[in-house]
XYZ file of C-alpha atoms in Angstrom:
640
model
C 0.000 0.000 0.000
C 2.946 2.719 0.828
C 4.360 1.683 -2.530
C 0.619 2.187 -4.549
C 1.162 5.664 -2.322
C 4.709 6.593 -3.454
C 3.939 5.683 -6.681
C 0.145 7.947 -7.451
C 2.932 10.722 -6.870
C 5.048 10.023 -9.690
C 2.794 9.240 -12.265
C 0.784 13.012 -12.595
C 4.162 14.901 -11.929
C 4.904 13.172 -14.838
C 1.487 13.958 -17.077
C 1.603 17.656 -15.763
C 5.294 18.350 -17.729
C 3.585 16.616 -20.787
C 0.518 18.957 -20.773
C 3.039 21.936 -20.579
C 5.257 20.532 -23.691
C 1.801 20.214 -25.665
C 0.633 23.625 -24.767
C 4.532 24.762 -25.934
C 3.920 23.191 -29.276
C 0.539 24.872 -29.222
C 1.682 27.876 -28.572
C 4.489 28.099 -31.385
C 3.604 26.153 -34.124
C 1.373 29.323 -34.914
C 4.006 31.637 -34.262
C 6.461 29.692 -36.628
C 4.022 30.217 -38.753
C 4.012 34.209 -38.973
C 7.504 33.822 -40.169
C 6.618 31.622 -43.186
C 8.373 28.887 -41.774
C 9.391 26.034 -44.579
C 9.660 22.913 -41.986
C 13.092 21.127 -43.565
C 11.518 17.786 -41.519
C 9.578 17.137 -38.282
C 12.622 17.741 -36.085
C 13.097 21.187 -37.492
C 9.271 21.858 -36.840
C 8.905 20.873 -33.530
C 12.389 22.113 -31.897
C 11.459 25.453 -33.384
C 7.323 25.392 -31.884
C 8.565 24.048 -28.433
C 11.610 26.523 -28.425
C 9.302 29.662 -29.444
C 6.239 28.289 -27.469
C 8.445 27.680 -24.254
C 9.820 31.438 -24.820
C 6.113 32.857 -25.258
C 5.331 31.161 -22.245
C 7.768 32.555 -20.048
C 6.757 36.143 -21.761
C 3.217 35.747 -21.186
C 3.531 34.737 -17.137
C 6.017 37.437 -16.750
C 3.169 39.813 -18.034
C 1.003 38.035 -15.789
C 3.146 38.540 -12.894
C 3.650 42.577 -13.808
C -0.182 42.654 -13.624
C -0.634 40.615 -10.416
C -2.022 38.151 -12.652
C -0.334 34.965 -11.517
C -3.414 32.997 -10.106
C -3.219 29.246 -10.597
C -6.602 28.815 -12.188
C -5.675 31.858 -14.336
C -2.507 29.712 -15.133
C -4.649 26.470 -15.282
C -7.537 28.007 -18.007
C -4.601 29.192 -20.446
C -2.813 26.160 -20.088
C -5.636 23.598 -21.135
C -7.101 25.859 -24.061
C -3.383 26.144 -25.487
C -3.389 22.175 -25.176
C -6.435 21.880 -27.038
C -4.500 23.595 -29.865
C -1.568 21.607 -29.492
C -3.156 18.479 -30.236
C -4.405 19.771 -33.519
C -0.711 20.930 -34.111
C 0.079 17.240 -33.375
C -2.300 15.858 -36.302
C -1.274 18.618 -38.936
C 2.319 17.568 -38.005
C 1.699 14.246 -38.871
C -0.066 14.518 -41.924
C 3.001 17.072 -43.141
C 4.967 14.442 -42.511
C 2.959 12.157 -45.058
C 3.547 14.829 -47.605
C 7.296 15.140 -47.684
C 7.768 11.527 -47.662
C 5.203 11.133 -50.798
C 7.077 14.117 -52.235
C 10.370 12.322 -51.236
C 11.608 15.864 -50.077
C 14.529 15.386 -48.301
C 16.812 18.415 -47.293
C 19.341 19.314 -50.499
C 21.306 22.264 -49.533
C 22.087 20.880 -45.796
C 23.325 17.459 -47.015
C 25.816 19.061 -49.247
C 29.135 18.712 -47.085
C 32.601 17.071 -47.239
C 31.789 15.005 -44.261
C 29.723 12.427 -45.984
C 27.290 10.458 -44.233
C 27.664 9.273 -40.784
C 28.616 5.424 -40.723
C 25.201 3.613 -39.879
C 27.418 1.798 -36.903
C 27.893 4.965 -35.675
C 24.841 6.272 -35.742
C 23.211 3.390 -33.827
C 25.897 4.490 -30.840
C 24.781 7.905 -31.224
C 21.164 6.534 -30.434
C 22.175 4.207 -27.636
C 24.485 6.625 -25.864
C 22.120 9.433 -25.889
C 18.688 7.554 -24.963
C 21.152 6.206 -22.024
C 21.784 10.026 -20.698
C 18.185 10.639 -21.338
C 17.019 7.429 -19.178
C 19.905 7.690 -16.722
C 19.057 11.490 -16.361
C 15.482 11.170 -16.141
C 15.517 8.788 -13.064
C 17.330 11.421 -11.557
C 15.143 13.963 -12.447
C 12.092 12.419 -10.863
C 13.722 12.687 -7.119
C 12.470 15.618 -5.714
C 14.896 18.826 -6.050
C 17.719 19.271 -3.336
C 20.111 21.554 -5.568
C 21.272 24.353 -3.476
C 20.177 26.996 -6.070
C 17.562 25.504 -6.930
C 15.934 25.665 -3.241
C 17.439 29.254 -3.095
C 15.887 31.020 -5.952
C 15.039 28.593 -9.209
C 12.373 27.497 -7.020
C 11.671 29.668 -3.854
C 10.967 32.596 -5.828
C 8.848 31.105 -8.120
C 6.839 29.901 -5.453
C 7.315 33.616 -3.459
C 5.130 34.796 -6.894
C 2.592 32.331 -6.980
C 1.837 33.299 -3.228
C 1.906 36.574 -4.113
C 0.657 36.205 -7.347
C 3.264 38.820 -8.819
C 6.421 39.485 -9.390
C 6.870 41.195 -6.177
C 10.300 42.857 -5.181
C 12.418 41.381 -2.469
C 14.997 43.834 -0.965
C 16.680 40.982 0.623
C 16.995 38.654 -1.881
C 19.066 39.760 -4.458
C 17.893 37.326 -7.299
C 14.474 38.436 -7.254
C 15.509 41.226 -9.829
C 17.265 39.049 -11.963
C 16.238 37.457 -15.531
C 13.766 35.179 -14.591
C 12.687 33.548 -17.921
C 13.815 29.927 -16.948
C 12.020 30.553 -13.587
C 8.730 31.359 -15.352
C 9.061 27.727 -16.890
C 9.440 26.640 -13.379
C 6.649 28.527 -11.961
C 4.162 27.027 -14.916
C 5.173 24.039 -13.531
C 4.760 24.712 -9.672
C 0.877 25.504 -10.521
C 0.337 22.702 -12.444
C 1.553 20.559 -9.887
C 5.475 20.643 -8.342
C 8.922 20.691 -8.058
C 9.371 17.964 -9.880
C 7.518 18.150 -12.482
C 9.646 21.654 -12.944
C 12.376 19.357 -12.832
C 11.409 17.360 -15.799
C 10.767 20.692 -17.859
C 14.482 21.366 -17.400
C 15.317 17.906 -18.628
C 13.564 17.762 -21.671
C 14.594 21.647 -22.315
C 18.193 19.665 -22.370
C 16.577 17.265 -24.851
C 15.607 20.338 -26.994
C 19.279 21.784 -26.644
C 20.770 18.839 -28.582
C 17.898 18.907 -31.235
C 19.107 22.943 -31.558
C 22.549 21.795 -32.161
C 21.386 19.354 -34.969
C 19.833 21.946 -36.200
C 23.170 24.554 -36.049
C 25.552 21.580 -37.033
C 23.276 20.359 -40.481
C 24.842 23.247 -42.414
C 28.418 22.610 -41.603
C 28.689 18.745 -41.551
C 25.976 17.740 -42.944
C 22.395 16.051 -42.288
C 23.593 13.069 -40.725
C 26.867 13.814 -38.906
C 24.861 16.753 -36.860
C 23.052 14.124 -35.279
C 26.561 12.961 -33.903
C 27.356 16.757 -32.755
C 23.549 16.903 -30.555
C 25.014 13.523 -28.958
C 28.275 15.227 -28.087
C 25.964 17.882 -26.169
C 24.129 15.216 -24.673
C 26.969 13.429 -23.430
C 28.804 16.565 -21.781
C 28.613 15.407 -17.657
C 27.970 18.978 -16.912
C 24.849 18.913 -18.985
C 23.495 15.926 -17.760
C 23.930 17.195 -14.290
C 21.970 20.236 -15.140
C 19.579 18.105 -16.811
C 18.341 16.257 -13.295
C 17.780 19.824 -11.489
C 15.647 22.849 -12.095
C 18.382 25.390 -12.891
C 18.754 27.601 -15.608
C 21.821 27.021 -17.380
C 20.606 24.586 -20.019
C 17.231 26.647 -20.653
C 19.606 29.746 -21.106
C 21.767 27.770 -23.609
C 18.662 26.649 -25.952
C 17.748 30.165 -26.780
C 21.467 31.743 -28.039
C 21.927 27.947 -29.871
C 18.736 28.900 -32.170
C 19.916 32.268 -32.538
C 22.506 31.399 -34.291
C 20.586 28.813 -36.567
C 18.048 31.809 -37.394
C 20.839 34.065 -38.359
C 22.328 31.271 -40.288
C 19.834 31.046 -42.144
C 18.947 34.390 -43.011
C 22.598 35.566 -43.706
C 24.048 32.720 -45.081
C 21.595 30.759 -46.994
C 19.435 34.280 -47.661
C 16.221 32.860 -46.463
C 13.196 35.199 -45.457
C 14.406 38.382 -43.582
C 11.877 37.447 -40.646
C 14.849 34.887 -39.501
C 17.026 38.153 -38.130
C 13.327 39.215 -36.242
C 13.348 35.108 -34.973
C 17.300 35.197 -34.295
C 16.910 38.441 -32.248
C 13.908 36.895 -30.500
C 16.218 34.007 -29.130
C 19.275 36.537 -28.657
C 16.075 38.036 -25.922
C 15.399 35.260 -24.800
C 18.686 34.248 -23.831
C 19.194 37.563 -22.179
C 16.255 37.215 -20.284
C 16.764 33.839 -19.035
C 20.713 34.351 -17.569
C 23.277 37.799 -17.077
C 25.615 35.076 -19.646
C 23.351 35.710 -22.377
C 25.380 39.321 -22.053
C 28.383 37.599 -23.004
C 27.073 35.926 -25.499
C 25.246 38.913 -27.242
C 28.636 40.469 -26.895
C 30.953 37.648 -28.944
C 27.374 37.644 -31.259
C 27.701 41.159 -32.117
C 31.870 41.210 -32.233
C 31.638 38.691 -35.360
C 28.396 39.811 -36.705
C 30.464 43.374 -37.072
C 33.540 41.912 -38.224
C 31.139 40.103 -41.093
C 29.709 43.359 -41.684
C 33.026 44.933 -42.005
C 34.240 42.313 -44.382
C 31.603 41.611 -46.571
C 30.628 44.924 -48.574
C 28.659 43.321 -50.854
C 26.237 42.457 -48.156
C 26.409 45.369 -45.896
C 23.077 46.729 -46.516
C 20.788 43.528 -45.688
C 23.269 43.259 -42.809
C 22.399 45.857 -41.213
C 18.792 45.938 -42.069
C 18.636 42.204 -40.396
C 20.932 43.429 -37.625
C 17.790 46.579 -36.801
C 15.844 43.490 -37.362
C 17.363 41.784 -34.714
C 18.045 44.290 -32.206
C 14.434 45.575 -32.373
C 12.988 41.493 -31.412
C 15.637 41.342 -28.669
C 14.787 44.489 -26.558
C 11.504 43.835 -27.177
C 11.657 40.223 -25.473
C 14.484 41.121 -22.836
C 13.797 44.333 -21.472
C 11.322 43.830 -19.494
C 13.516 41.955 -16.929
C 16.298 44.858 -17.123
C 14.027 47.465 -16.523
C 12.349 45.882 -13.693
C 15.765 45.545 -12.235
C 17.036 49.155 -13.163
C 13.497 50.417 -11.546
C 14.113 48.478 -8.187
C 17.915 48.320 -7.773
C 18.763 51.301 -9.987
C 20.847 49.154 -11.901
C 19.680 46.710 -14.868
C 22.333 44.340 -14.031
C 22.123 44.409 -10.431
C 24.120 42.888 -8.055
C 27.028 43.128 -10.830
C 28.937 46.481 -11.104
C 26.459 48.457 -8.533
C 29.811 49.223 -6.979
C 30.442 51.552 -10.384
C 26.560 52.333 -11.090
C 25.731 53.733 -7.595
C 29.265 53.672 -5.989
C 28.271 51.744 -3.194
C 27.550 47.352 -2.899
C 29.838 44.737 -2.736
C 31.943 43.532 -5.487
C 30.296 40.195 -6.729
C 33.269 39.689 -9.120
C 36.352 38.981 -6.546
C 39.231 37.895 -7.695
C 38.787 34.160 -6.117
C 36.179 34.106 -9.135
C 38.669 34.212 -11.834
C 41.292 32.199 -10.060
C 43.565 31.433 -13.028
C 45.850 34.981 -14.017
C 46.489 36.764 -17.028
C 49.883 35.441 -17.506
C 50.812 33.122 -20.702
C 51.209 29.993 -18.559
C 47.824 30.598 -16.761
C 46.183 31.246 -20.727
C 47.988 28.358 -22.126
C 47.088 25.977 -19.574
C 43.354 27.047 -18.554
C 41.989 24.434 -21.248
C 43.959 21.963 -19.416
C 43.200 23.359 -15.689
C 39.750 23.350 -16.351
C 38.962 19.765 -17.477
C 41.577 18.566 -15.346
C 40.525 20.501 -11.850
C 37.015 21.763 -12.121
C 36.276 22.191 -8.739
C 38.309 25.217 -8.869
C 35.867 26.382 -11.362
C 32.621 26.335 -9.965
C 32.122 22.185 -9.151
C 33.209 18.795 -10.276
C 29.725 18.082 -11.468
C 28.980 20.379 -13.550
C 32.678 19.532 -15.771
C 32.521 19.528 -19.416
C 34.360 16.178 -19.428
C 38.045 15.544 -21.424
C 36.527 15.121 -25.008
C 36.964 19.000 -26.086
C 40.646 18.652 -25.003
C 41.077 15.723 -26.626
C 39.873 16.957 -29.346
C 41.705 20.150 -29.409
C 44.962 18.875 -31.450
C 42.942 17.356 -33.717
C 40.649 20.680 -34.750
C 44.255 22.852 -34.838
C 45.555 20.492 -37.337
C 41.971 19.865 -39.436
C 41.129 20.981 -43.511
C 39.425 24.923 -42.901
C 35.394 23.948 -42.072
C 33.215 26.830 -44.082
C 31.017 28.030 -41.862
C 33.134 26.706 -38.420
C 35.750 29.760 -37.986
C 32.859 32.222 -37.463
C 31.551 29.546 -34.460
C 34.987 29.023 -33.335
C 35.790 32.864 -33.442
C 32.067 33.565 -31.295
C 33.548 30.404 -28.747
C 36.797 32.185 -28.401
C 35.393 35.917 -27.354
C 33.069 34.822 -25.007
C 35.724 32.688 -23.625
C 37.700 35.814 -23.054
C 34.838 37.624 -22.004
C 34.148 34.466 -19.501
C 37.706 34.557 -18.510
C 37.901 37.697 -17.201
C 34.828 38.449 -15.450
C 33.349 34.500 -13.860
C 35.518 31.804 -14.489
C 32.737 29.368 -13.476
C 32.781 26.038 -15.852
C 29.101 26.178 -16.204
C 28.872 29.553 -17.582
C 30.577 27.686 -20.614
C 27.453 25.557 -21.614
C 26.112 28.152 -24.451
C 29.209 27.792 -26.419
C 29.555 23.935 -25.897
C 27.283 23.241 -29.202
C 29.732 25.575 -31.335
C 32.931 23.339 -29.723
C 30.472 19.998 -30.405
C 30.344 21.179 -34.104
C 34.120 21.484 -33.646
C 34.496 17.217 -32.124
C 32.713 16.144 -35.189
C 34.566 17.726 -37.944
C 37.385 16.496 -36.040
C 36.109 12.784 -35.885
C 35.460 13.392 -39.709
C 39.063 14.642 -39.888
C 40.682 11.181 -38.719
C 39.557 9.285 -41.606
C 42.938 11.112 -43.138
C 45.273 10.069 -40.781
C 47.509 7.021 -40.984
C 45.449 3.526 -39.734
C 46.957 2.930 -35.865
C 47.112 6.701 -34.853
C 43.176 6.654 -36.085
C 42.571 3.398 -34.637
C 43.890 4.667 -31.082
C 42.097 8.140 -31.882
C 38.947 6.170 -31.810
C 39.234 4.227 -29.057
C 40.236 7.354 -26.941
C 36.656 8.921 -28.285
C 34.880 5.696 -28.097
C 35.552 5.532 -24.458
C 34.994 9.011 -23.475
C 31.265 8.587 -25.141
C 30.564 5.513 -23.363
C 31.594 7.510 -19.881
C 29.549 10.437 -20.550
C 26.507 8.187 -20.858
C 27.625 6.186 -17.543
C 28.052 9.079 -15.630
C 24.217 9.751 -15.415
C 23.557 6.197 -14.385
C 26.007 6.809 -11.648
C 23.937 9.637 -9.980
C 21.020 7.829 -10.642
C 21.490 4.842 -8.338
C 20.458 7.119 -4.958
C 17.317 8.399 -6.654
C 16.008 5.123 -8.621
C 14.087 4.486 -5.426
C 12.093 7.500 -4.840
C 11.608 7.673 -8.676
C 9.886 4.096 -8.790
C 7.915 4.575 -6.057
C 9.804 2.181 -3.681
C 10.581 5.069 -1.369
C 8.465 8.176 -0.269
C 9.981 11.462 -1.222
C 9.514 12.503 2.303
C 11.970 10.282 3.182
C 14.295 10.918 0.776
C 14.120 14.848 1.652
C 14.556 13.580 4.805
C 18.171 11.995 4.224
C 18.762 14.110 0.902
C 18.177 17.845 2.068
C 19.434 19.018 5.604
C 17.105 21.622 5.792
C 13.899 19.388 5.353
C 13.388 18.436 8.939
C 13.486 22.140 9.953
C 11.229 22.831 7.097
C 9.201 19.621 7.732
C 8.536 20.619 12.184
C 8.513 24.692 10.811
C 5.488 24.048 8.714
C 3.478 21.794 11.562
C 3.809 24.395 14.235
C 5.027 27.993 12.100
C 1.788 29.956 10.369
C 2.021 30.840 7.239
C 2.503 34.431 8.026
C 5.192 33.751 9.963
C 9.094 34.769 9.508
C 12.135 32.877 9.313
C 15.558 34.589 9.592
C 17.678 31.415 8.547
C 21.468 31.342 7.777
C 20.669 28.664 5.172
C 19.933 30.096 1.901
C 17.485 27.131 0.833
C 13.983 28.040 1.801
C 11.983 26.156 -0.573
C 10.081 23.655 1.542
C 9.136 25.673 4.005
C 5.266 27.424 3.632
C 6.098 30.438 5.397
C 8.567 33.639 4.200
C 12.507 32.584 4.805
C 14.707 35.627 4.398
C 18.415 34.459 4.258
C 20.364 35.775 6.846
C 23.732 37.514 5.142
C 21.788 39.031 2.702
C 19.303 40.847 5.483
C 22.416 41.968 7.261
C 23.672 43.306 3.965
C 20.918 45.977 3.843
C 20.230 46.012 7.668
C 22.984 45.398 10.000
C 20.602 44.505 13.266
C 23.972 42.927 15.189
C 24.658 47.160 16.241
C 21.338 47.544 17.539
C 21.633 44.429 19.707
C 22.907 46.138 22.555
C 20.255 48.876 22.742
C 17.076 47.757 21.662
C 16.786 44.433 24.729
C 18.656 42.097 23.108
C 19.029 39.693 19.904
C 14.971 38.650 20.330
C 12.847 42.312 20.485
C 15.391 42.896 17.564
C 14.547 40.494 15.458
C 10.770 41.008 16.464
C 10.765 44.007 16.150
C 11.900 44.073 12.008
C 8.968 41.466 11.542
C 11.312 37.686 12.243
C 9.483 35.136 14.387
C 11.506 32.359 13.862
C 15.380 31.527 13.548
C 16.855 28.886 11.846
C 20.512 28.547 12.235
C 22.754 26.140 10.551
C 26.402 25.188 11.377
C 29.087 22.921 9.508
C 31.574 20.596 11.548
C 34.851 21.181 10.633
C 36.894 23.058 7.653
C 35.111 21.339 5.061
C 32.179 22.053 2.791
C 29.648 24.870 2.796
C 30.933 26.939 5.510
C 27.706 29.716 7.089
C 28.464 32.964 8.848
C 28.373 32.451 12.457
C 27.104 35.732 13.435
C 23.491 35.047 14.214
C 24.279 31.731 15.867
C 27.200 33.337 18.055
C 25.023 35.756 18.738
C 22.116 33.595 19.857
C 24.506 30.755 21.397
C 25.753 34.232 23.953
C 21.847 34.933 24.744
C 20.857 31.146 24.656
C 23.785 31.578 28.026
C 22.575 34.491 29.554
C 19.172 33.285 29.520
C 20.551 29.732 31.393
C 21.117 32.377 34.689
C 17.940 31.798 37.330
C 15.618 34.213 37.158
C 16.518 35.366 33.637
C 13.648 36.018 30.927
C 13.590 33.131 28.406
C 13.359 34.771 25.083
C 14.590 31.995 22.548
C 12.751 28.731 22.528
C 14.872 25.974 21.019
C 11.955 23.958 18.836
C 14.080 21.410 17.391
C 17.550 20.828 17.503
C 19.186 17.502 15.095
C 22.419 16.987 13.019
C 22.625 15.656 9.404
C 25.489 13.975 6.883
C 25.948 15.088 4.049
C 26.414 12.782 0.871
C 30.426 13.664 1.239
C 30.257 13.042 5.214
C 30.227 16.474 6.165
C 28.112 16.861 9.442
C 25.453 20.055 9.520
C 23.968 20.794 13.026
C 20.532 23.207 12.410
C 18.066 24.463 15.354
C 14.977 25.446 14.458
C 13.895 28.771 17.446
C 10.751 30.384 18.142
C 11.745 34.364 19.270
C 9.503 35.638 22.096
């Protein structure tokens, strides 16, 4: 009976994602439309409806959220009449299909490419590699979210605006006032059902991401070797990490991938001029998913100028398409930079606030870009970051050895048309990357433009001698077999929960430290309660968390300690009721400020005199392990 429980809970989280995907397809199939879109096959058609439809979405709740809008049968209504439309899309898509293969149209000018056909041997690898990062990934996904960031902001806020139902402003968060495109996804998905159902948008959006590179790649390399370049995505560990949690790094990645096949096709293969307008629309919605879709606009518009500088023949449609362009991406992405420059007076708030209002802390130290500007420290940083990626932002979320491998190979390689503008886009926002956040995830939106880079590579070895490319092989043989292992790997402490064999209460309960608290805090805390918690994560719990160092970033309450009756009528008195404080044994792992618990540790003493006034009521005290064997100690306190 527990297991029939456990496993009613899986099933809808998993029907809700689908009814969001349909209403995508719904949703853009009309807008591909508008542009007098010529669907090349069905994989063209539907990457570009779900891309566009999962773009208007996030658009259309963010409008809904500006209005005070966001009401879950509001959400609900717009949702199923969009579905209705989808399935029609779904029957017209089918019967197109029937056409072209009556018509025998298969794509001409994409096929044409030195590469040749991908070996059928090959291809059947391609198939079984990938649909084993999509399984291994998707067990994964169905475990219910315990990603730091995720529980931080991906999620908490999005919940925040359903309570709220806006887009409110929180002072003391400081991601409220960032892009929130990817979070809109996420909130769609919190009022359908949950978390993880938000989780499994993210995965397929990762699905999506290697369909956009098939899509980039068919120009270059050909119709069937781009399939080969989507699995290299696929298989990145990084990416398959990103794909089990609801973050944002992979939906920011989809948009700036099909900006680049929209401009593609309008200035190189001088299709309809409503490609720049489509290419500009992704370029927004890149921007308005992540602060890296700044870097990447920047390395866009670096070669798109040096193409307009080179090619005077062209200039003139250029630039038209460029206006194009520009005028579809401010119209997508301002919103989210004005609502930020309104609030924060800065459109790229928390970054350079220190130079905008001359006051703020500098959220690009130096222990952010930890490798230097010397010739060594250039030379090596391919090396350093495969090799040591930890240093650059987590071991999980590595790109793996294959680009490195593959590195010799592309230096030496026959000139690729079409390659050295990707390559040349890869290598400025690599600078750009390398000087202001050298974190290894930021590198996922130019990981399809190195992908394109493996393959012609790959293609490049049938010219070498017979052992070198047999041992060339081998190497990237084995490096695809490990990038679909890996997801398997992190799948073996969620394939219980995801079955139904275990209750996701009790794998929050071992999983996420904070869950207890969260678990006793939403028994006995109202929901109009206040938690002042020196954990960031505040996801599970029902009433408002506000994370500690950030409140004491605005409002330093440890100077008014002394002269307001102590740590307690402080706190109560700016609106807290409850503390939650959270402490790490030992050097290792996530290390919290101690101020609020040395501060309530000193009155927990002075209250342990006779006769002194309890103010601090300890409601639950317990200790947790982490997966790496770090201990956490948390205490859950009422203030009175």
């Amino acid at each position: 009976m527990e297991y029939l429980t456990s496993l009613t809970a899986v099933v809808p989280t998993c029907l809700a994602p689908a009814a969001l995907l349909l209403a995508c397809l719904g949703a853009g199939r009309p807008l591909l439309r508008l542009l007098d879109h010529e669907a090349d096959d069905t994989l063209d058609t539907v990457t570009w409806s779900m891309a566009l439809g999962l773009a208007a979405a996030g658009c259309v709740l963010m409008f809904l959220g500006l209005c005070g809008l966001l009401y879950r049968p509001v959400i609900g209504v717009l949702t199923m009449t969009v579905c209705f439309w989808g399935l029609g899309e779904i029957s017209l898509l089918y019967w197109e299909r029937k056409d072209r293969q009556r018509a025998r149209h298969w794509p001409t000018a994409e096929t044409q490419s030195t590469a040749g056909r991908l070996p059928r041997g090959l291809g059947f690898a391609c198939v079984a590699l990938c649909a084993s990062v999509a399984a291994g990934s998707f067990v994964s996904a169905l475990a219910p979210p315990t990603a730091g960031d995720a529980l931080y902001y991906h999620l908490d806020l999005p919940k925040v605006f359903l309570q709220e139902h806006a887009l409110v402003y929180l002072p003391d968060h400081e991601k409220s006032t960032f892009p929130l495109l990817v979070e809109m996804w996420f909130l769609w998905a919190l009022a359908l059902d949950g978390p993880v159902a938000a989780q499994l948008i993210h995965w397929f959006t990762g699905l999506l991401w290697a369909a956009a590179t098939v899509l980039l790649a068919r120009p270059l390399v050909g119709h069937t070797w781009a399939y080969l370049a989507g699995a290299v995505v696929l298989l990145v560990p990084g990416v398959s990490l990103q794909m089990t949690a609801p973050l944002n790094d992979v939906g920011a990645a989809l948009p700036t991938t099909l900006a680049l096949v929209a401009w593609h096709k309008a200035a190189c293969q001088r299709q309809s001029h409503r490609w720049y307008v489509l290419a500009g629309a992704m370029l927004g919605a890149g921007l308005g998913a992540k602060y890296t879709g700044l870097l990447f606009l920047t390395a866009f518009a670096a070669v798109v100028a040096l193409r307009i500088w080179q090619r005077q023949a062209e200039r003139r449609v250029l630039l038209r398409g460029t206006f194009l362009a520009a005028c579809a991406l401010m119209l997508v992405a301002a919103p989210w930079y004005a609502r930020a420059a309104w609030h924060r007076g800065n459109p790229v708030y928390p970054f350079f606030h220190q130079v905008v209002s001359s006051e703020g802390t500098d959220v690009l130290p130096d222990k952010k870009t930890p490798l230097g500007w010397d010739a060594v420290a250039v030379a090596m940083s391919p090396a350093h970051i495969t090799l040591f990626p930890e240093r650059f932002g987590g071991r999980g979320h590595q790109l793996g050895a294959l680009f490195l491998c593959a590195l010799p190979g592309l230096l030496i390689a026959r000139p690729l048309r079409g390659l050295g503008e990707l390559l040349k886009l890869a290598a400025v926002y690599s600078v750009l990357w390398y000087a202001l956040r050298q974190n290894v995830r930021f590198l996922l939106p130019i990981v399809p433009l190195l992908a394109i880079g493996v393959v012609w590579t790959i293609v490049e070895l049938r010219q070498w001698p017979r052992h070198p490319r047999t041992l060339a092989y081998v190497a990237v043989a084995s490096l695809f077999v490990v990038g679909a292992v890996v997801p398997w790997r992190r799948a073996a402490g969620s394939a219980a929960v995801a079955t139904g064999w275990e209750s996701r209460e009790a794998f929050l309960t071992h999983h996420e430290p904070t869950y207890r608290a969260a678990e006793l805090a939403n028994l006995l805390v109202g929901p109009d309660s206040h938690i002042l918690s020196q954990d960031y994560r505040g996801y599970y719990f029902k009433s408002r968390v506000t994370w500690d160092k950030q409140y004491r970033r605005r409002n330093d309450y440890t100077v008014d300690v002394e002269h307001s009756g102590g740590l307690s009528a402080t706190l109560r008195g700016a609106g807290f009721t409850h503390l939650l404080l959270a402490e790490t044994s030992g050097d290792q792992g996530i290390q919290f400020d101690p101020t609020l618990s040395n501060l309530v540790d000193r009155e927990l003493a002075a209250e342990s005199e006779p006769g002194a006034e309890q103010t601090l009521l300890v409601l639950h005290d317990y200790q947790v392990d982490d997966s790496d064997g770090i201990r956490r100690r948390y205490r859950l306190i009422m203030l009175r």
